[in-house]
Backbone as JSON, one array per atom type, in Angstrom:
{
  "sequence": "MPLSMPLSGPDWVDRFRGSSDPNDCVGDFRDNLNQFLKALRAAKAKVMIAATLRPPERAYLMHHAYKIAHNVEDPSNIPRMVTVNIDWVHRDEAGEPDIPASRSAASQMVTAFGIVAQPALVSRHTQGRAVDMDISWSGTLTIAPRNGPPRSISSTPRTGENKELQAVGSSYGVIKAVFAGDPPHWSDDGH",
  "N": [[1.76, 1.0, -30.27], [-1.66, 0.07, -30.07], [-4.32, 2.28, -31.04], [-6.55, 2.06, -29.46], [-5.88, 1.7, -26.83], [-6.18, 2.97, -23.59], [-4.64, 5.93, -22.35], [-2.09, 6.36, -19.83], [-2.65, 7.81, -16.6], [-4.38, 9.72, -14.02], [-6.99, 8.67, -14.01], [-6.81, 5.93, -13.96], [-6.62, 5.16, -11.34], [-9.06, 4.52, -10.23], [-9.59, 2.02, -11.18], [-9.39, -1.54, -10.79], [-9.71, -1.72, -8.0], [-8.51, -1.94, -4.67], [-8.77, -3.57, -1.47], [-9.9, -2.59, 1.79], [-10.66, -4.07, 3.83], [-10.12, -6.0, 6.63], [-10.89, -8.66, 6.67], [-10.41, -9.6, 4.15], [-7.83, -10.35, 4.12], [-5.5, -13.12, 4.48], [-5.75, -16.37, 6.04], [-3.9, -17.06, 8.98], [-2.84, -14.48, 9.29], [-5.06, -12.8, 8.83], [-6.69, -13.51, 11.02], [-5.0, -12.82, 13.17], [-4.64, -10.07, 12.7], [-7.29, -9.13, 13.02], [-7.64, -9.66, 15.76], [-5.68, -7.95, 16.87], [-6.69, -5.48, 16.01], [-9.09, -5.49, 17.41], [-8.1, -5.29, 20.03], [-6.87, -2.76, 19.86], [-9.1, -1.11, 19.39], [-10.57, -1.6, 21.7], [-8.91, -0.34, 23.45], [-9.39, 2.23, 22.85], [-8.03, 3.44, 20.75], [-7.59, 5.26, 17.7], [-8.18, 3.98, 14.56], [-7.44, 3.83, 11.21], [-7.91, 2.2, 8.34], [-6.28, 1.9, 5.33], [-5.54, 0.14, 3.28], [-5.66, -3.32, 2.44], [-5.83, -6.15, 0.98], [-4.42, -6.15, -2.24], [-5.1, -6.09, -5.64], [-3.22, -7.8, -8.24], [-3.14, -6.33, -10.61], [-3.51, -3.69, -9.78], [-1.21, -3.37, -8.26], [0.68, -3.57, -10.31], [0.09, -1.23, -11.82], [0.64, 0.78, -9.87], [3.34, 0.25, -9.24], [4.76, 0.62, -11.72], [3.94, 3.22, -12.45], [5.1, 4.72, -10.4], [7.85, 4.21, -10.88], [8.18, 5.26, -13.48], [7.46, 7.93, -13.06], [9.51, 8.71, -11.36], [11.7, 8.66, -12.96], [13.0, 6.22, -13.31], [12.27, 4.15, -14.93], [11.81, 3.78, -18.44], [9.01, 4.87, -20.13], [8.33, 3.65, -22.54], [9.33, 1.11, -22.39], [8.0, -0.55, -20.63], [6.96, -3.63, -19.34], [4.24, -5.54, -20.63], [1.07, -6.2, -19.12], [-1.27, -8.59, -19.35], [-3.92, -8.29, -18.45], [-4.21, -5.59, -18.08], [-4.89, -2.98, -19.93], [-3.18, -0.63, -20.8], [-1.66, 2.33, -22.05], [1.4, 3.49, -21.62], [2.89, 5.39, -22.89], [2.7, 8.63, -23.83], [1.95, 10.8, -26.56], [3.2, 13.32, -28.83], [1.88, 15.96, -30.99], [2.79, 15.18, -33.48], [2.82, 12.5, -33.29], [4.96, 11.34, -32.08], [6.79, 9.83, -29.36], [6.2, 11.39, -26.24], [7.99, 11.95, -23.76], [8.23, 13.65, -21.42], [5.47, 14.28, -21.02], [4.49, 11.72, -20.59], [5.8, 11.05, -18.21], [4.72, 12.99, -16.57], [2.0, 12.23, -16.5], [2.29, 9.78, -15.21], [3.27, 10.69, -12.77], [1.04, 12.07, -11.84], [-0.59, 9.88, -11.41], [0.79, 8.63, -9.31], [0.43, 10.52, -7.28], [-2.4, 10.49, -7.11], [-2.85, 7.83, -6.34], [-1.77, 7.98, -3.84], [0.78, 7.2, -3.11], [3.51, 6.47, -1.02], [5.95, 5.22, -0.88], [8.14, 3.27, -2.96], [6.18, 1.0, -4.66], [5.98, -2.56, -4.66], [5.88, -5.14, -7.17], [5.04, -7.71, -6.5], [3.9, -8.27, -3.38], [3.39, -8.24, 0.21], [0.88, -7.19, 0.33], [-0.35, -7.96, -2.12], [-0.48, -10.58, -1.61], [-2.25, -10.81, 0.45], [-1.36, -10.47, 3.03], [-0.83, -8.17, 4.49], [-1.34, -4.86, 5.88], [-2.17, -1.46, 5.51], [-2.32, 1.0, 7.77], [-3.35, 3.74, 9.75], [-2.71, 4.64, 13.0], [-3.69, 6.17, 15.99], [-3.74, 7.98, 19.11], [-4.69, 9.73, 22.11], [-3.2, 10.99, 25.1], [-2.64, 8.41, 27.45], [-2.27, 5.13, 26.27], [-3.85, 2.21, 27.03], [-3.36, -1.02, 26.56], [-3.81, -4.46, 25.8], [-1.4, -6.91, 25.21], [-1.25, -9.91, 23.19], [-2.16, -12.67, 25.08], [-1.3, -11.57, 27.5], [-1.01, -9.26, 30.3], [-2.68, -6.04, 30.37], [-0.86, -3.19, 29.16], [0.43, 0.06, 29.77], [0.89, 2.7, 27.57], [2.59, 5.53, 27.35], [4.45, 6.88, 26.02], [5.85, 8.77, 23.25], [6.0, 8.69, 19.66], [2.43, 9.11, 19.44], [1.36, 7.17, 17.66], [1.32, 4.66, 15.03], [4.01, 4.45, 14.78], [5.12, 4.2, 17.22], [7.29, 2.49, 19.31], [6.67, 0.86, 21.53], [3.98, 0.25, 21.05], [4.34, -1.13, 18.68], [5.61, -3.42, 19.62], [3.5, -4.59, 20.98], [1.8, -5.08, 18.8], [3.4, -6.98, 17.47], [3.15, -9.11, 19.23], [0.75, -10.09, 18.49], [1.29, -11.05, 16.02], [1.29, -9.2, 14.06], [3.25, -7.19, 12.4], [5.2, -4.31, 12.43], [6.41, -2.51, 9.6], [9.73, -3.14, 8.55], [11.25, -1.61, 6.95], [12.23, 1.66, 5.9], [10.28, 4.65, 5.28], [7.59, 3.97, 4.8], [5.23, 4.55, 6.6], [2.53, 3.58, 7.31], [2.54, 0.79, 7.02], [2.08, -2.57, 7.94], [2.64, -6.05, 8.5], [2.68, -9.68, 8.19], [5.31, -10.35, 8.56], [6.85, -8.07, 8.66], [7.64, -7.13, 6.23]],
  "CA": [[0.62, 0.61, -29.45], [-2.94, 0.33, -30.72], [-4.97, 3.52, -30.63], [-7.64, 1.78, -28.53], [-5.42, 1.58, -25.45], [-6.26, 4.21, -22.83], [-3.38, 6.47, -21.86], [-1.89, 6.42, -18.39], [-3.11, 9.03, -15.97], [-5.05, 9.51, -12.73], [-8.23, 7.9, -14.14], [-6.53, 4.53, -13.68], [-6.68, 4.9, -9.9], [-10.37, 3.94, -9.9], [-9.7, 0.66, -11.73], [-8.74, -2.59, -10.02], [-9.7, -1.23, -6.61], [-8.09, -2.86, -3.63], [-9.66, -3.69, -0.32], [-9.45, -2.1, 3.1], [-11.33, -4.95, 4.78], [-9.2, -6.99, 7.22], [-11.34, -10.02, 6.38], [-9.89, -10.0, 2.85], [-6.49, -10.91, 4.32], [-5.54, -14.58, 4.46], [-5.38, -17.27, 7.11], [-3.47, -16.62, 10.3], [-2.68, -13.03, 9.35], [-6.4, -12.22, 8.98], [-7.13, -13.71, 12.4], [-4.13, -12.02, 14.04], [-4.97, -8.66, 12.48], [-8.58, -8.84, 13.65], [-7.43, -9.64, 17.21], [-4.96, -6.72, 17.18], [-7.64, -4.38, 15.82], [-10.02, -5.55, 18.54], [-7.38, -4.75, 21.19], [-6.7, -1.32, 19.63], [-10.39, -0.44, 19.57], [-10.9, -1.69, 23.13], [-8.06, 0.65, 24.12], [-9.86, 3.53, 22.36], [-7.15, 4.0, 19.73], [-8.23, 5.52, 16.41], [-7.56, 3.16, 13.52], [-7.96, 4.08, 9.86], [-7.28, 1.25, 7.42], [-6.25, 2.38, 3.95], [-5.39, -0.95, 2.3], [-5.3, -4.68, 2.84], [-5.54, -6.93, -0.23], [-4.24, -5.35, -3.45], [-5.06, -6.92, -6.84], [-1.96, -7.7, -8.98], [-3.24, -5.26, -11.61], [-3.29, -2.42, -9.1], [0.22, -3.34, -7.92], [1.37, -3.28, -11.57], [-0.09, 0.2, -12.11], [1.34, 1.58, -8.87], [4.78, 0.0, -9.38], [5.34, 1.25, -12.91], [3.71, 4.66, -12.39], [6.12, 5.27, -9.52], [9.16, 4.15, -11.54], [8.19, 6.22, -14.59], [7.43, 9.29, -12.49], [10.8, 9.0, -10.73], [12.73, 8.55, -13.99], [13.72, 4.96, -13.14], [11.91, 3.35, -16.1], [11.39, 4.43, -19.68], [7.62, 4.45, -20.35], [8.18, 2.81, -23.75], [9.88, -0.22, -22.12], [7.27, -1.21, -19.54], [6.38, -4.9, -19.78], [2.78, -5.59, -20.67], [0.3, -7.1, -18.28], [-2.39, -8.94, -20.22], [-5.2, -7.83, -17.91], [-4.2, -4.13, -17.94], [-4.76, -2.42, -21.29], [-2.76, 0.76, -20.61], [-0.57, 2.86, -22.87], [2.22, 4.34, -20.77], [3.57, 6.39, -23.7], [1.92, 9.73, -24.4], [2.58, 11.24, -27.81], [2.99, 14.71, -29.22], [0.99, 16.12, -32.15], [3.36, 14.46, -34.62], [2.75, 11.06, -33.03], [6.22, 10.9, -31.48], [6.7, 9.71, -27.9], [6.39, 12.6, -25.44], [8.41, 11.4, -22.47], [7.8, 14.51, -20.3], [4.03, 14.1, -20.8], [4.33, 10.38, -20.02], [6.24, 11.12, -16.81], [3.74, 13.83, -15.87], [0.81, 11.39, -16.27], [2.66, 8.8, -14.17], [3.36, 11.44, -11.52], [-0.34, 12.3, -11.41], [-1.07, 8.61, -10.88], [1.43, 8.44, -8.01], [-0.28, 11.4, -6.35], [-3.78, 10.01, -6.94], [-2.79, 6.58, -5.57], [-1.3, 8.28, -2.49], [1.97, 6.36, -2.9], [4.54, 7.09, -0.18], [7.2, 4.5, -1.1], [8.06, 2.5, -4.2], [5.42, -0.23, -4.51], [6.5, -3.78, -5.28], [4.94, -5.85, -8.04], [4.51, -8.76, -5.63], [4.14, -7.8, -2.01], [2.49, -8.83, 1.21], [-0.48, -6.74, -0.01], [-0.93, -8.79, -3.19], [-0.63, -11.92, -1.02], [-3.24, -10.76, 1.52], [-0.64, -10.62, 4.29], [-0.4, -6.85, 4.96], [-2.34, -3.81, 6.06], [-1.72, -0.09, 5.7], [-3.27, 1.61, 8.7], [-2.91, 4.82, 10.63], [-3.15, 4.43, 14.38], [-3.38, 7.32, 16.84], [-4.46, 8.09, 20.37], [-4.24, 10.85, 22.94], [-2.95, 10.56, 26.47], [-2.0, 7.09, 27.65], [-2.99, 4.01, 25.67], [-3.75, 0.98, 27.82], [-3.69, -2.07, 25.59], [-3.33, -5.78, 26.19], [-0.78, -7.75, 24.2], [-1.84, -11.24, 23.16], [-1.78, -13.54, 26.2], [-0.58, -10.83, 28.54], [-1.79, -8.22, 30.98], [-2.63, -4.73, 29.71], [0.27, -2.31, 29.46], [0.15, 1.47, 29.49], [1.85, 3.33, 26.67], [2.48, 6.98, 27.43], [5.55, 7.44, 25.22], [5.51, 9.3, 21.93], [4.79, 9.32, 19.14], [1.17, 8.4, 19.7], [0.98, 6.66, 16.33], [1.86, 3.34, 14.74], [5.48, 4.51, 14.84], [5.51, 4.01, 18.62], [7.96, 1.2, 19.48], [5.93, 0.04, 22.5], [2.8, -0.27, 20.36], [4.82, -2.12, 17.72], [5.85, -4.66, 20.37], [2.18, -5.18, 21.21], [1.39, -5.62, 17.51], [4.18, -8.2, 17.22], [2.61, -10.21, 20.04], [-0.4, -10.6, 17.73], [1.73, -11.49, 14.7], [1.11, -8.06, 13.15], [4.57, -6.61, 12.6], [5.44, -3.02, 11.75], [7.39, -2.59, 8.52], [11.13, -2.98, 8.96], [11.9, -0.71, 6.0], [11.88, 3.07, 6.11], [9.53, 5.36, 4.27], [6.22, 3.51, 4.62], [4.73, 4.56, 7.97], [1.33, 2.84, 7.68], [2.62, -0.62, 6.62], [2.24, -3.67, 8.89], [2.43, -7.31, 7.8], [2.94, -10.86, 9.01], [6.75, -10.53, 8.77], [7.53, -6.78, 8.62], [8.03, -6.79, 4.85]],
  "C": [[-0.68, 0.93, -30.2], [-3.58, 1.6, -30.16], [-6.04, 3.29, -29.56], [-7.2, 1.7, -27.07], [-5.52, 2.93, -24.73], [-4.88, 4.63, -22.31], [-3.31, 6.41, -20.33], [-2.35, 7.77, -17.86], [-3.94, 8.71, -14.73], [-6.38, 8.75, -12.83], [-8.04, 6.43, -13.82], [-6.65, 4.17, -12.2], [-8.0, 4.24, -9.5], [-10.57, 2.53, -10.44], [-8.94, -0.31, -10.83], [-8.6, -2.18, -8.56], [-9.25, -2.34, -5.66], [-9.11, -2.88, -2.51], [-9.04, -3.01, 0.9], [-10.09, -2.94, 4.2], [-10.34, -5.98, 5.33], [-9.6, -8.43, 6.9], [-10.94, -10.49, 4.98], [-8.44, -10.46, 2.93], [-6.62, -12.43, 4.45], [-5.17, -15.2, 5.8], [-5.06, -16.66, 8.45], [-3.33, -15.11, 10.38], [-4.03, -12.34, 9.53], [-6.85, -12.32, 10.44], [-6.32, -12.86, 13.37], [-4.45, -10.54, 13.93], [-6.28, -8.3, 13.17], [-8.46, -8.8, 15.17], [-6.7, -8.37, 17.64], [-5.88, -5.52, 17.06], [-8.64, -4.33, 16.97], [-9.37, -4.96, 19.79], [-7.2, -3.24, 21.06], [-8.01, -0.58, 19.9], [-10.83, -0.48, 21.03], [-10.11, -0.67, 23.94], [-8.41, 2.08, 23.71], [-8.87, 4.23, 21.42], [-7.98, 4.25, 18.47], [-7.46, 4.75, 15.36], [-8.24, 3.46, 12.2], [-7.2, 3.16, 8.91], [-7.41, 1.77, 6.0], [-6.23, 1.23, 2.95], [-5.09, -2.27, 2.99], [-4.9, -5.41, 1.55], [-5.49, -6.02, -1.45], [-4.2, -6.29, -4.66], [-3.72, -6.75, -7.57], [-1.97, -6.58, -10.02], [-2.98, -3.9, -10.98], [-1.81, -2.28, -8.72], [1.05, -3.0, -9.16], [1.28, -1.78, -11.9], [0.71, 1.07, -11.15], [2.86, 1.47, -9.05], [5.38, 0.77, -10.55], [5.08, 2.76, -12.95], [4.79, 5.32, -11.55], [7.48, 5.32, -10.23], [9.26, 5.11, -12.72], [8.28, 7.64, -14.05], [8.78, 9.69, -11.9], [11.98, 8.74, -11.66], [13.6, 7.3, -13.82], [13.46, 4.05, -14.34], [11.51, 4.25, -17.25], [9.97, 3.96, -19.98], [7.44, 3.56, -21.58], [8.71, 1.39, -23.53], [9.18, -0.96, -20.99], [6.7, -2.53, -20.05], [4.86, -4.87, -19.7], [2.24, -6.54, -19.61], [-0.99, -7.35, -19.04], [-3.71, -8.35, -19.75], [-5.29, -6.31, -17.71], [-3.89, -3.51, -19.3], [-4.42, -0.93, -21.22], [-1.65, 1.11, -21.59], [0.19, 3.85, -22.01], [2.85, 5.5, -21.54], [2.59, 7.4, -24.28], [2.68, 10.23, -25.63], [2.28, 12.7, -28.09], [2.11, 14.76, -30.46], [1.48, 15.4, -33.38], [3.33, 12.95, -34.43], [4.02, 10.49, -32.43], [6.05, 10.77, -29.96], [7.04, 11.02, -27.19], [6.7, 12.14, -24.02], [8.04, 12.33, -21.3], [6.3, 14.37, -20.0], [3.75, 12.73, -20.17], [4.7, 10.38, -18.54], [5.26, 11.95, -15.98], [2.48, 13.02, -15.54], [1.09, 10.37, -15.17], [2.74, 9.49, -12.8], [1.97, 11.75, -10.96], [-0.94, 11.03, -10.82], [-0.5, 8.36, -9.48], [0.71, 9.28, -6.95], [-1.69, 10.88, -6.07], [-3.84, 8.7, -6.16], [-2.4, 6.84, -4.12], [-0.06, 7.46, -2.14], [3.01, 7.12, -2.08], [5.9, 6.41, -0.31], [7.03, 3.65, -2.35], [7.32, 1.19, -3.98], [6.08, -1.4, -5.24], [5.44, -4.38, -6.19], [4.26, -6.98, -7.27], [4.89, -8.37, -4.21], [3.22, -8.54, -1.04], [1.05, -8.37, 0.94], [-1.1, -7.61, -1.09], [-1.15, -10.22, -2.7], [-1.68, -11.97, 0.09], [-2.62, -10.89, 2.9], [-0.14, -9.28, 4.84], [-1.59, -5.92, 5.11], [-1.6, -2.47, 6.14], [-2.76, 0.57, 6.59], [-2.59, 2.71, 9.49], [-3.54, 4.59, 11.99], [-2.77, 5.68, 15.18], [-4.2, 7.25, 18.12], [-3.96, 9.34, 21.09], [-4.06, 10.32, 24.35], [-2.21, 9.25, 26.53], [-2.89, 6.02, 27.04], [-2.77, 2.79, 26.54], [-4.28, -0.15, 26.96], [-3.07, -3.39, 26.03], [-2.63, -6.46, 25.01], [-1.48, -9.12, 24.22], [-1.29, -12.04, 24.35], [-0.96, -12.83, 27.27], [-1.46, -9.79, 29.17], [-1.69, -6.89, 30.22], [-1.38, -3.96, 30.11], [-0.12, -0.9, 29.05], [1.28, 2.04, 28.65], [1.63, 4.84, 26.75], [3.58, 7.67, 26.63], [5.02, 7.97, 23.89], [6.41, 8.64, 20.9], [3.56, 8.47, 19.46], [0.56, 7.96, 18.36], [1.52, 5.24, 16.19], [3.37, 3.3, 14.74], [6.01, 4.3, 16.26], [6.07, 2.59, 18.81], [7.24, 0.28, 20.47], [4.67, -0.56, 21.85], [3.23, -1.34, 19.35], [5.11, -3.46, 18.39], [4.53, -5.37, 20.66], [1.68, -5.81, 19.91], [2.1, -6.93, 17.19], [3.66, -9.38, 18.02], [1.4, -10.85, 19.37], [0.01, -11.17, 16.37], [1.48, -10.44, 13.63], [2.32, -7.17, 13.37], [4.74, -5.35, 11.77], [6.54, -3.2, 10.71], [8.79, -2.33, 9.03], [11.88, -2.05, 8.02], [11.39, 0.7, 6.21], [10.99, 3.59, 4.99], [8.1, 4.9, 4.02], [5.53, 3.4, 5.97], [3.48, 3.73, 8.23], [1.43, 1.32, 7.53], [2.94, -1.57, 7.77], [2.0, -4.96, 8.11], [2.71, -8.48, 8.74], [4.43, -11.07, 9.28], [7.53, -9.22, 8.71], [8.01, -6.36, 7.24], [6.82, -6.37, 4.04]]
}
């Protein structure tokens, strides 16, 4: 690798920033998400959006950092992305690949990105069809599903993991992730 390529590490987290704006989502999902958010806010739920649209470059960094950090990929075999000039391989003083240092840098990236599950290279986030959001409330949440009367949710947990709230989200076309390990993820199809 050329010497001019910056090494992997947590500094990469500030490059290729994603969006947390629902209006950066696409088409029907953007409209559905905004309607669901409006209903949540009217019900006095707390909503914190962490991510909507993710640039492909950011997905590339997150995907490979996670796989290197978890010993799934060899840092010297990561395919290049033309728009991301990163060197995944750290070297020792003799110029030889230092795999533990490479994995450590990738692990620091995973922590700095706040990754909770293995990121995909192409996902609903890179397509503008997903949102990562934390939802919470206290007491009973009274929220209206799309085209229906308000319903009261007093069951726990009082988060986006609540099945009754997920049913309300589905009525808006905003579906809670169907896979485990990614609590904040909602999309147009649950993927």
